[in-house]
Amino acid sequence: MHELDTSRIKAITIDLDDTLWPVWPTITRAEEVLAEWLKHHAPATAAAYPDSRSLRKIRERIELERPELRMDLSAMRRESIRAALAESGDDPALAEPAFELFFDERQKVVLFDDALDTLEFLASRYPVVAISNGNADVHRVGIGRFFKASLSAQNFGIAKPDVRIFHAGAKQAGHASGAVLHIGDDAKLDVVGALDAGMQTAWLNMKEKAWELDSTRPHATVTSLAELRTILS
């Protein structure tokens, strides 16, 4: 097991969904808002897909049918709405305003209680870069001031755990990968990807799961962002 060397840390890269906020309550609420909108603007689609669960099922179906969209969650969601409209006999052009409604709601995240203090702590000491496979926008979320840059798989064209997105994050931060600490909740996407890129890693393990991968372990494991602040202080 590695031991975190805080003296080497010159920059931070950090995941967004499930690291700074819980993602699924946000997605579920956005899907519920979308379902309500469909009742008024596309009633046939609303009858076929009346709730968050049914809307998520067609999105999962489109993911299987359109694997080329897997790195672009916005396009995946837009196309799933378009498919639901078309199959129900409603106007597929409604997919654009429907997606914009969904996307706006998707940005209304509820930060973990210790996230804001942690971002303020990190940004006061290091350049911070977001690296995400999701489609949250740090500026629309309201935390853009803490970040030097933000990389998403859909804009960069490469997703975690590919080392290239981590190397790009380090470059945006202005440091070599070996001087960067990556923080994230996903053992494979965040920890293994960042380790392969030559970074130090901090695994945010709120549910205290066992480490189940055979690969090298993270340099630090924390159950909260507040605990991470203590380690870095």
PDB file of C-alpha atoms in Angstrom:
ATOM      1  CA  MET A   1       0.000   0.000   0.000  1.00  0.00           C
ATOM      2  CA  HIS A   2       1.235   3.467  -0.837  1.00  0.00           C
ATOM      3  CA  GLU A   3       1.454   6.190   1.759  1.00  0.00           C
ATOM      4  CA  LEU A   4       0.405   9.671   0.753  1.00  0.00           C
ATOM      5  CA  ASP A   5       3.335  12.064   0.446  1.00  0.00           C
ATOM      6  CA  THR A   6       1.785  15.481   0.979  1.00  0.00           C
ATOM      7  CA  SER A   7       5.085  17.230   0.259  1.00  0.00           C
ATOM      8  CA  ARG A   8       4.831  16.153  -3.395  1.00  0.00           C
ATOM      9  CA  ILE A   9       1.367  17.612  -3.955  1.00  0.00           C
ATOM     10  CA  LYS A  10       1.440  20.749  -6.097  1.00  0.00           C
ATOM     11  CA  ALA A  11      -1.998  20.438  -7.722  1.00  0.00           C
ATOM     12  CA  ILE A  12      -5.331  18.688  -7.330  1.00  0.00           C
ATOM     13  CA  THR A  13      -7.611  16.940  -9.793  1.00  0.00           C
ATOM     14  CA  ILE A  14     -11.023  15.906  -8.504  1.00  0.00           C
ATOM     15  CA  ASP A  15     -14.071  13.981  -9.655  1.00  0.00           C
ATOM     16  CA  LEU A  16     -17.526  15.604  -9.425  1.00  0.00           C
ATOM     17  CA  ASP A  17     -20.502  13.183  -9.250  1.00  0.00           C
ATOM     18  CA  ASP A  18     -20.595  11.210  -5.991  1.00  0.00           C
ATOM     19  CA  THR A  19     -17.443  12.995  -4.841  1.00  0.00           C
ATOM     20  CA  LEU A  20     -18.783  16.512  -4.313  1.00  0.00           C
ATOM     21  CA  TRP A  21     -22.506  15.626  -4.379  1.00  0.00           C
ATOM     22  CA  PRO A  22     -24.711  12.510  -4.624  1.00  0.00           C
ATOM     23  CA  VAL A  23     -25.546  12.126  -8.303  1.00  0.00           C
ATOM     24  CA  TRP A  24     -28.585   9.845  -8.408  1.00  0.00           C
ATOM     25  CA  PRO A  25     -30.943  12.021  -6.356  1.00  0.00           C
ATOM     26  CA  THR A  26     -30.068  14.827  -8.790  1.00  0.00           C
ATOM     27  CA  ILE A  27     -30.713  12.676 -11.877  1.00  0.00           C
ATOM     28  CA  THR A  28     -33.954  11.294 -10.433  1.00  0.00           C
ATOM     29  CA  ARG A  29     -35.280  14.777  -9.712  1.00  0.00           C
ATOM     30  CA  ALA A  30     -34.334  15.957 -13.214  1.00  0.00           C
ATOM     31  CA  GLU A  31     -36.128  12.959 -14.721  1.00  0.00           C
ATOM     32  CA  GLU A  32     -39.213  13.694 -12.632  1.00  0.00           C
ATOM     33  CA  VAL A  33     -39.239  17.310 -13.812  1.00  0.00           C
ATOM     34  CA  LEU A  34     -38.899  16.064 -17.391  1.00  0.00           C
ATOM     35  CA  ALA A  35     -41.783  13.605 -16.932  1.00  0.00           C
ATOM     36  CA  GLU A  36     -44.011  16.425 -15.681  1.00  0.00           C
ATOM     37  CA  TRP A  37     -43.034  18.613 -18.669  1.00  0.00           C
ATOM     38  CA  LEU A  38     -43.924  15.807 -21.075  1.00  0.00           C
ATOM     39  CA  LYS A  39     -47.433  15.609 -19.619  1.00  0.00           C
ATOM     40  CA  HIS A  40     -48.089  19.138 -20.867  1.00  0.00           C
ATOM     41  CA  HIS A  41     -46.123  19.126 -24.128  1.00  0.00           C
ATOM     42  CA  ALA A  42     -46.044  15.500 -25.323  1.00  0.00           C
ATOM     43  CA  PRO A  43     -48.942  13.612 -23.705  1.00  0.00           C
ATOM     44  CA  ALA A  44     -48.505  10.413 -25.731  1.00  0.00           C
ATOM     45  CA  THR A  45     -44.871  10.184 -24.628  1.00  0.00           C
ATOM     46  CA  ALA A  46     -45.860  10.971 -21.049  1.00  0.00           C
ATOM     47  CA  ALA A  47     -48.349   8.106 -21.121  1.00  0.00           C
ATOM     48  CA  ALA A  48     -45.676   5.702 -22.390  1.00  0.00           C
ATOM     49  CA  TYR A  49     -42.915   7.041 -20.105  1.00  0.00           C
ATOM     50  CA  PRO A  50     -44.712   8.475 -17.073  1.00  0.00           C
ATOM     51  CA  ASP A  51     -41.931   8.591 -14.490  1.00  0.00           C
ATOM     52  CA  SER A  52     -38.219   8.618 -13.721  1.00  0.00           C
ATOM     53  CA  ARG A  53     -37.936   4.844 -13.820  1.00  0.00           C
ATOM     54  CA  SER A  54     -39.395   4.479 -17.308  1.00  0.00           C
ATOM     55  CA  LEU A  55     -37.374   7.406 -18.678  1.00  0.00           C
ATOM     56  CA  ARG A  56     -34.204   5.840 -17.313  1.00  0.00           C
ATOM     57  CA  LYS A  57     -35.026   2.526 -18.982  1.00  0.00           C
ATOM     58  CA  ILE A  58     -35.208   4.057 -22.438  1.00  0.00           C
ATOM     59  CA  ARG A  59     -31.969   5.911 -21.760  1.00  0.00           C
ATOM     60  CA  GLU A  60     -30.331   2.590 -20.862  1.00  0.00           C
ATOM     61  CA  ARG A  61     -31.729   1.070 -24.048  1.00  0.00           C
ATOM     62  CA  ILE A  62     -30.255   3.850 -26.177  1.00  0.00           C
ATOM     63  CA  GLU A  63     -26.903   3.318 -24.469  1.00  0.00           C
ATOM     64  CA  LEU A  64     -26.940  -0.282 -25.733  1.00  0.00           C
ATOM     65  CA  GLU A  65     -28.099   0.721 -29.213  1.00  0.00           C
ATOM     66  CA  ARG A  66     -25.759   3.696 -29.575  1.00  0.00           C
ATOM     67  CA  PRO A  67     -22.463   2.755 -27.882  1.00  0.00           C
ATOM     68  CA  GLU A  68     -20.701   5.593 -29.709  1.00  0.00           C
ATOM     69  CA  LEU A  69     -22.556   8.020 -27.418  1.00  0.00           C
ATOM     70  CA  ARG A  70     -21.312   6.539 -24.149  1.00  0.00           C
ATOM     71  CA  MET A  71     -18.744   9.278 -23.581  1.00  0.00           C
ATOM     72  CA  ASP A  72     -21.316  12.010 -24.247  1.00  0.00           C
ATOM     73  CA  LEU A  73     -24.020  11.707 -21.616  1.00  0.00           C
ATOM     74  CA  SER A  74     -25.785  14.825 -22.874  1.00  0.00           C
ATOM     75  CA  ALA A  75     -26.113  13.364 -26.365  1.00  0.00           C
ATOM     76  CA  MET A  76     -27.208  10.040 -24.850  1.00  0.00           C
ATOM     77  CA  ARG A  77     -29.962  11.707 -22.863  1.00  0.00           C
ATOM     78  CA  ARG A  78     -31.051  13.897 -25.791  1.00  0.00           C
ATOM     79  CA  GLU A  79     -31.301  10.894 -28.106  1.00  0.00           C
ATOM     80  CA  SER A  80     -33.225   8.869 -25.531  1.00  0.00           C
ATOM     81  CA  ILE A  81     -35.790  11.671 -25.261  1.00  0.00           C
ATOM     82  CA  ARG A  82     -35.966  11.917 -29.050  1.00  0.00           C
ATOM     83  CA  ALA A  83     -36.548   8.161 -29.333  1.00  0.00           C
ATOM     84  CA  ALA A  84     -39.314   8.255 -26.725  1.00  0.00           C
ATOM     85  CA  LEU A  85     -41.055  11.087 -28.563  1.00  0.00           C
ATOM     86  CA  ALA A  86     -40.758   9.443 -31.975  1.00  0.00           C
ATOM     87  CA  GLU A  87     -41.936   6.032 -30.790  1.00  0.00           C
ATOM     88  CA  SER A  88     -44.928   7.613 -29.078  1.00  0.00           C
ATOM     89  CA  GLY A  89     -45.980   9.669 -32.097  1.00  0.00           C
ATOM     90  CA  ASP A  90     -45.078  13.065 -30.640  1.00  0.00           C
ATOM     91  CA  ASP A  91     -42.866  15.639 -32.372  1.00  0.00           C
ATOM     92  CA  PRO A  92     -39.194  14.552 -32.109  1.00  0.00           C
ATOM     93  CA  ALA A  93     -38.186  18.237 -32.325  1.00  0.00           C
ATOM     94  CA  LEU A  94     -39.436  18.562 -28.741  1.00  0.00           C
ATOM     95  CA  ALA A  95     -36.306  16.664 -27.699  1.00  0.00           C
ATOM     96  CA  GLU A  96     -34.289  19.901 -27.712  1.00  0.00           C
ATOM     97  CA  PRO A  97     -36.383  21.941 -25.225  1.00  0.00           C
ATOM     98  CA  ALA A  98     -37.037  18.790 -23.193  1.00  0.00           C
ATOM     99  CA  PHE A  99     -33.329  18.085 -22.884  1.00  0.00           C
ATOM    100  CA  GLU A 100     -32.538  21.693 -21.957  1.00  0.00           C
ATOM    101  CA  LEU A 101     -35.078  21.450 -19.143  1.00  0.00           C
ATOM    102  CA  PHE A 102     -33.546  18.183 -17.955  1.00  0.00           C
ATOM    103  CA  PHE A 103     -30.001  19.518 -18.227  1.00  0.00           C
ATOM    104  CA  ASP A 104     -30.830  22.642 -16.243  1.00  0.00           C
ATOM    105  CA  GLU A 105     -32.278  20.520 -13.449  1.00  0.00           C
ATOM    106  CA  ARG A 106     -29.282  18.193 -13.596  1.00  0.00           C
ATOM    107  CA  GLN A 107     -27.059  21.126 -12.591  1.00  0.00           C
ATOM    108  CA  LYS A 108     -29.071  21.776  -9.405  1.00  0.00           C
ATOM    109  CA  VAL A 109     -26.977  19.531  -7.217  1.00  0.00           C
ATOM    110  CA  VAL A 110     -26.969  19.389  -3.439  1.00  0.00           C
ATOM    111  CA  LEU A 111     -23.365  19.393  -2.272  1.00  0.00           C
ATOM    112  CA  PHE A 112     -22.205  17.074   0.466  1.00  0.00           C
ATOM    113  CA  ASP A 113     -22.061  18.982   3.750  1.00  0.00           C
ATOM    114  CA  ASP A 114     -18.260  19.151   3.732  1.00  0.00           C
ATOM    115  CA  ALA A 115     -17.801  19.785  -0.006  1.00  0.00           C
ATOM    116  CA  LEU A 116     -17.832  23.578  -0.029  1.00  0.00           C
ATOM    117  CA  ASP A 117     -15.353  23.896   2.828  1.00  0.00           C
ATOM    118  CA  THR A 118     -13.127  21.341   1.122  1.00  0.00           C
ATOM    119  CA  LEU A 119     -13.180  23.178  -2.210  1.00  0.00           C
ATOM    120  CA  GLU A 120     -12.320  26.431  -0.464  1.00  0.00           C
ATOM    121  CA  PHE A 121      -9.484  24.676   1.392  1.00  0.00           C
ATOM    122  CA  LEU A 122      -8.082  23.054  -1.751  1.00  0.00           C
ATOM    123  CA  ALA A 123      -8.396  26.118  -3.982  1.00  0.00           C
ATOM    124  CA  SER A 124      -6.591  28.280  -1.429  1.00  0.00           C
ATOM    125  CA  ARG A 125      -3.567  25.971  -1.586  1.00  0.00           C
ATOM    126  CA  TYR A 126      -3.454  24.389  -5.035  1.00  0.00           C
ATOM    127  CA  PRO A 127      -4.654  24.771  -8.612  1.00  0.00           C
ATOM    128  CA  VAL A 128      -7.738  22.532  -8.834  1.00  0.00           C
ATOM    129  CA  VAL A 129      -8.991  20.836 -12.003  1.00  0.00           C
ATOM    130  CA  ALA A 130     -12.207  18.835 -12.315  1.00  0.00           C
ATOM    131  CA  ILE A 131     -12.083  15.549 -14.247  1.00  0.00           C
ATOM    132  CA  SER A 132     -15.463  13.929 -14.841  1.00  0.00           C
ATOM    133  CA  ASN A 133     -17.131  11.346 -17.044  1.00  0.00           C
ATOM    134  CA  GLY A 134     -20.436  13.089 -16.320  1.00  0.00           C
ATOM    135  CA  ASN A 135     -22.014  16.216 -17.778  1.00  0.00           C
ATOM    136  CA  ALA A 136     -22.187  18.518 -14.772  1.00  0.00           C
ATOM    137  CA  ASP A 137     -20.974  22.061 -15.458  1.00  0.00           C
ATOM    138  CA  VAL A 138     -19.042  23.485 -12.506  1.00  0.00           C
ATOM    139  CA  HIS A 139     -20.075  27.018 -13.466  1.00  0.00           C
ATOM    140  CA  ARG A 140     -23.782  26.206 -13.721  1.00  0.00           C
ATOM    141  CA  VAL A 141     -23.547  24.242 -10.498  1.00  0.00           C
ATOM    142  CA  GLY A 142     -22.125  27.385  -8.896  1.00  0.00           C
ATOM    143  CA  ILE A 143     -18.653  26.224  -7.900  1.00  0.00           C
ATOM    144  CA  GLY A 144     -16.649  27.343 -10.929  1.00  0.00           C
ATOM    145  CA  ARG A 145     -14.669  29.863  -8.897  1.00  0.00           C
ATOM    146  CA  PHE A 146     -12.741  27.047  -7.225  1.00  0.00           C
ATOM    147  CA  PHE A 147     -11.457  25.494 -10.450  1.00  0.00           C
ATOM    148  CA  LYS A 148      -8.613  26.438 -12.736  1.00  0.00           C
ATOM    149  CA  ALA A 149     -10.135  24.183 -15.402  1.00  0.00           C
ATOM    150  CA  SER A 150     -12.727  21.448 -15.867  1.00  0.00           C
ATOM    151  CA  LEU A 151     -12.398  18.424 -18.154  1.00  0.00           C
ATOM    152  CA  SER A 152     -15.336  16.215 -19.096  1.00  0.00           C
ATOM    153  CA  ALA A 153     -15.254  13.050 -21.162  1.00  0.00           C
ATOM    154  CA  GLN A 154     -17.834  14.418 -23.586  1.00  0.00           C
ATOM    155  CA  ASN A 155     -15.761  17.518 -24.358  1.00  0.00           C
ATOM    156  CA  PHE A 156     -12.323  15.907 -24.210  1.00  0.00           C
ATOM    157  CA  GLY A 157     -13.408  12.834 -26.155  1.00  0.00           C
ATOM    158  CA  ILE A 158     -11.724  10.403 -23.759  1.00  0.00           C
ATOM    159  CA  ALA A 159     -13.139   9.073 -20.493  1.00  0.00           C
ATOM    160  CA  LYS A 160     -11.659   7.889 -17.227  1.00  0.00           C
ATOM    161  CA  PRO A 161      -9.863   5.584 -16.520  1.00  0.00           C
ATOM    162  CA  ASP A 162      -7.880   6.380 -19.685  1.00  0.00           C
ATOM    163  CA  VAL A 163      -4.621   7.985 -18.550  1.00  0.00           C
ATOM    164  CA  ARG A 164      -4.861  10.648 -21.253  1.00  0.00           C
ATOM    165  CA  ILE A 165      -7.628  12.566 -19.523  1.00  0.00           C
ATOM    166  CA  PHE A 166      -5.609  12.522 -16.275  1.00  0.00           C
ATOM    167  CA  HIS A 167      -2.481  13.724 -18.076  1.00  0.00           C
ATOM    168  CA  ALA A 168      -4.569  16.495 -19.639  1.00  0.00           C
ATOM    169  CA  GLY A 169      -5.880  17.458 -16.207  1.00  0.00           C
ATOM    170  CA  ALA A 170      -2.344  17.665 -14.835  1.00  0.00           C
ATOM    171  CA  LYS A 171      -1.336  19.833 -17.786  1.00  0.00           C
ATOM    172  CA  GLN A 172      -4.280  22.154 -17.156  1.00  0.00           C
ATOM    173  CA  ALA A 173      -3.161  22.404 -13.536  1.00  0.00           C
ATOM    174  CA  GLY A 174       0.340  23.324 -14.681  1.00  0.00           C
ATOM    175  CA  HIS A 175       2.216  20.407 -13.128  1.00  0.00           C
ATOM    176  CA  ALA A 176       3.561  16.973 -13.989  1.00  0.00           C
ATOM    177  CA  SER A 177       1.308  14.056 -13.094  1.00  0.00           C
ATOM    178  CA  GLY A 178       3.620  12.993 -10.280  1.00  0.00           C
ATOM    179  CA  ALA A 179       2.928  16.272  -8.486  1.00  0.00           C
ATOM    180  CA  VAL A 180      -0.870  15.852  -8.656  1.00  0.00           C
ATOM    181  CA  LEU A 181      -3.271  14.298  -6.146  1.00  0.00           C
ATOM    182  CA  HIS A 182      -6.468  12.952  -7.710  1.00  0.00           C
ATOM    183  CA  ILE A 183      -9.549  12.677  -5.490  1.00  0.00           C
ATOM    184  CA  GLY A 184     -12.518  10.527  -6.445  1.00  0.00           C
ATOM    185  CA  ASP A 185     -15.070   7.951  -5.328  1.00  0.00           C
ATOM    186  CA  ASP A 186     -14.759   5.298  -8.037  1.00  0.00           C
ATOM    187  CA  ALA A 187     -12.102   2.657  -7.386  1.00  0.00           C
ATOM    188  CA  LYS A 188     -11.516   1.826 -11.050  1.00  0.00           C
ATOM    189  CA  LEU A 189     -12.307   5.062 -12.876  1.00  0.00           C
ATOM    190  CA  ASP A 190     -10.656   7.399 -10.371  1.00  0.00           C
ATOM    191  CA  VAL A 191      -8.089   5.488  -8.368  1.00  0.00           C
ATOM    192  CA  VAL A 192      -6.749   2.998 -10.903  1.00  0.00           C
ATOM    193  CA  GLY A 193      -6.888   5.517 -13.731  1.00  0.00           C
ATOM    194  CA  ALA A 194      -5.008   8.154 -11.771  1.00  0.00           C
ATOM    195  CA  LEU A 195      -2.448   5.653 -10.475  1.00  0.00           C
ATOM    196  CA  ASP A 196      -1.775   4.485 -14.018  1.00  0.00           C
ATOM    197  CA  ALA A 197      -1.254   8.129 -14.965  1.00  0.00           C
ATOM    198  CA  GLY A 198       1.425   8.493 -12.276  1.00  0.00           C
ATOM    199  CA  MET A 199      -0.627  10.518  -9.793  1.00  0.00           C
ATOM    200  CA  GLN A 200      -1.100  10.104  -6.089  1.00  0.00           C
ATOM    201  CA  THR A 201      -4.684   9.201  -5.245  1.00  0.00           C
ATOM    202  CA  ALA A 202      -7.205   9.706  -2.476  1.00  0.00           C
ATOM    203  CA  TRP A 203     -10.186   7.344  -2.551  1.00  0.00           C
ATOM    204  CA  LEU A 204     -13.361   8.851  -1.117  1.00  0.00           C
ATOM    205  CA  ASN A 205     -15.028   5.753   0.316  1.00  0.00           C
ATOM    206  CA  MET A 206     -18.073   7.082   2.142  1.00  0.00           C
ATOM    207  CA  LYS A 207     -19.749   3.683   2.391  1.00  0.00           C
ATOM    208  CA  GLU A 208     -16.571   2.058   3.725  1.00  0.00           C
ATOM    209  CA  LYS A 209     -16.465  -0.605   1.028  1.00  0.00           C
ATOM    210  CA  ALA A 210     -13.682  -3.168   0.917  1.00  0.00           C
ATOM    211  CA  TRP A 211     -11.026  -2.613  -1.754  1.00  0.00           C
ATOM    212  CA  GLU A 212     -11.860  -5.353  -4.272  1.00  0.00           C
ATOM    213  CA  LEU A 213      -9.404  -4.667  -7.078  1.00  0.00           C
ATOM    214  CA  ASP A 214      -6.155  -6.562  -7.449  1.00  0.00           C
ATOM    215  CA  SER A 215      -4.306  -3.475  -8.595  1.00  0.00           C
ATOM    216  CA  THR A 216      -2.272  -1.156  -6.413  1.00  0.00           C
ATOM    217  CA  ARG A 217      -4.243   0.511  -3.653  1.00  0.00           C
ATOM    218  CA  PRO A 218      -4.803   4.263  -3.254  1.00  0.00           C
ATOM    219  CA  HIS A 219      -2.313   6.383  -1.367  1.00  0.00           C
ATOM    220  CA  ALA A 220      -5.056   7.468   1.035  1.00  0.00           C
ATOM    221  CA  THR A 221      -8.585   6.277   1.781  1.00  0.00           C
ATOM    222  CA  VAL A 222     -11.031   8.638   3.489  1.00  0.00           C
ATOM    223  CA  THR A 223     -14.680   8.354   4.429  1.00  0.00           C
ATOM    224  CA  SER A 224     -15.354  12.073   4.059  1.00  0.00           C
ATOM    225  CA  LEU A 225     -13.948  15.161   2.416  1.00  0.00           C
ATOM    226  CA  ALA A 226     -13.481  16.644   5.876  1.00  0.00           C
ATOM    227  CA  GLU A 227     -11.145  13.752   6.718  1.00  0.00           C
ATOM    228  CA  LEU A 228      -9.154  14.535   3.581  1.00  0.00           C
ATOM    229  CA  ARG A 229      -8.771  18.153   4.690  1.00  0.00           C
ATOM    230  CA  THR A 230      -7.306  16.948   7.956  1.00  0.00           C
ATOM    231  CA  ILE A 231      -4.753  14.790   6.143  1.00  0.00           C
ATOM    232  CA  LEU A 232      -3.712  17.677   3.863  1.00  0.00           C
ATOM    233  CA  SER A 233      -3.544  20.299   6.627  1.00  0.00           C
TER     234      SER A 233
END
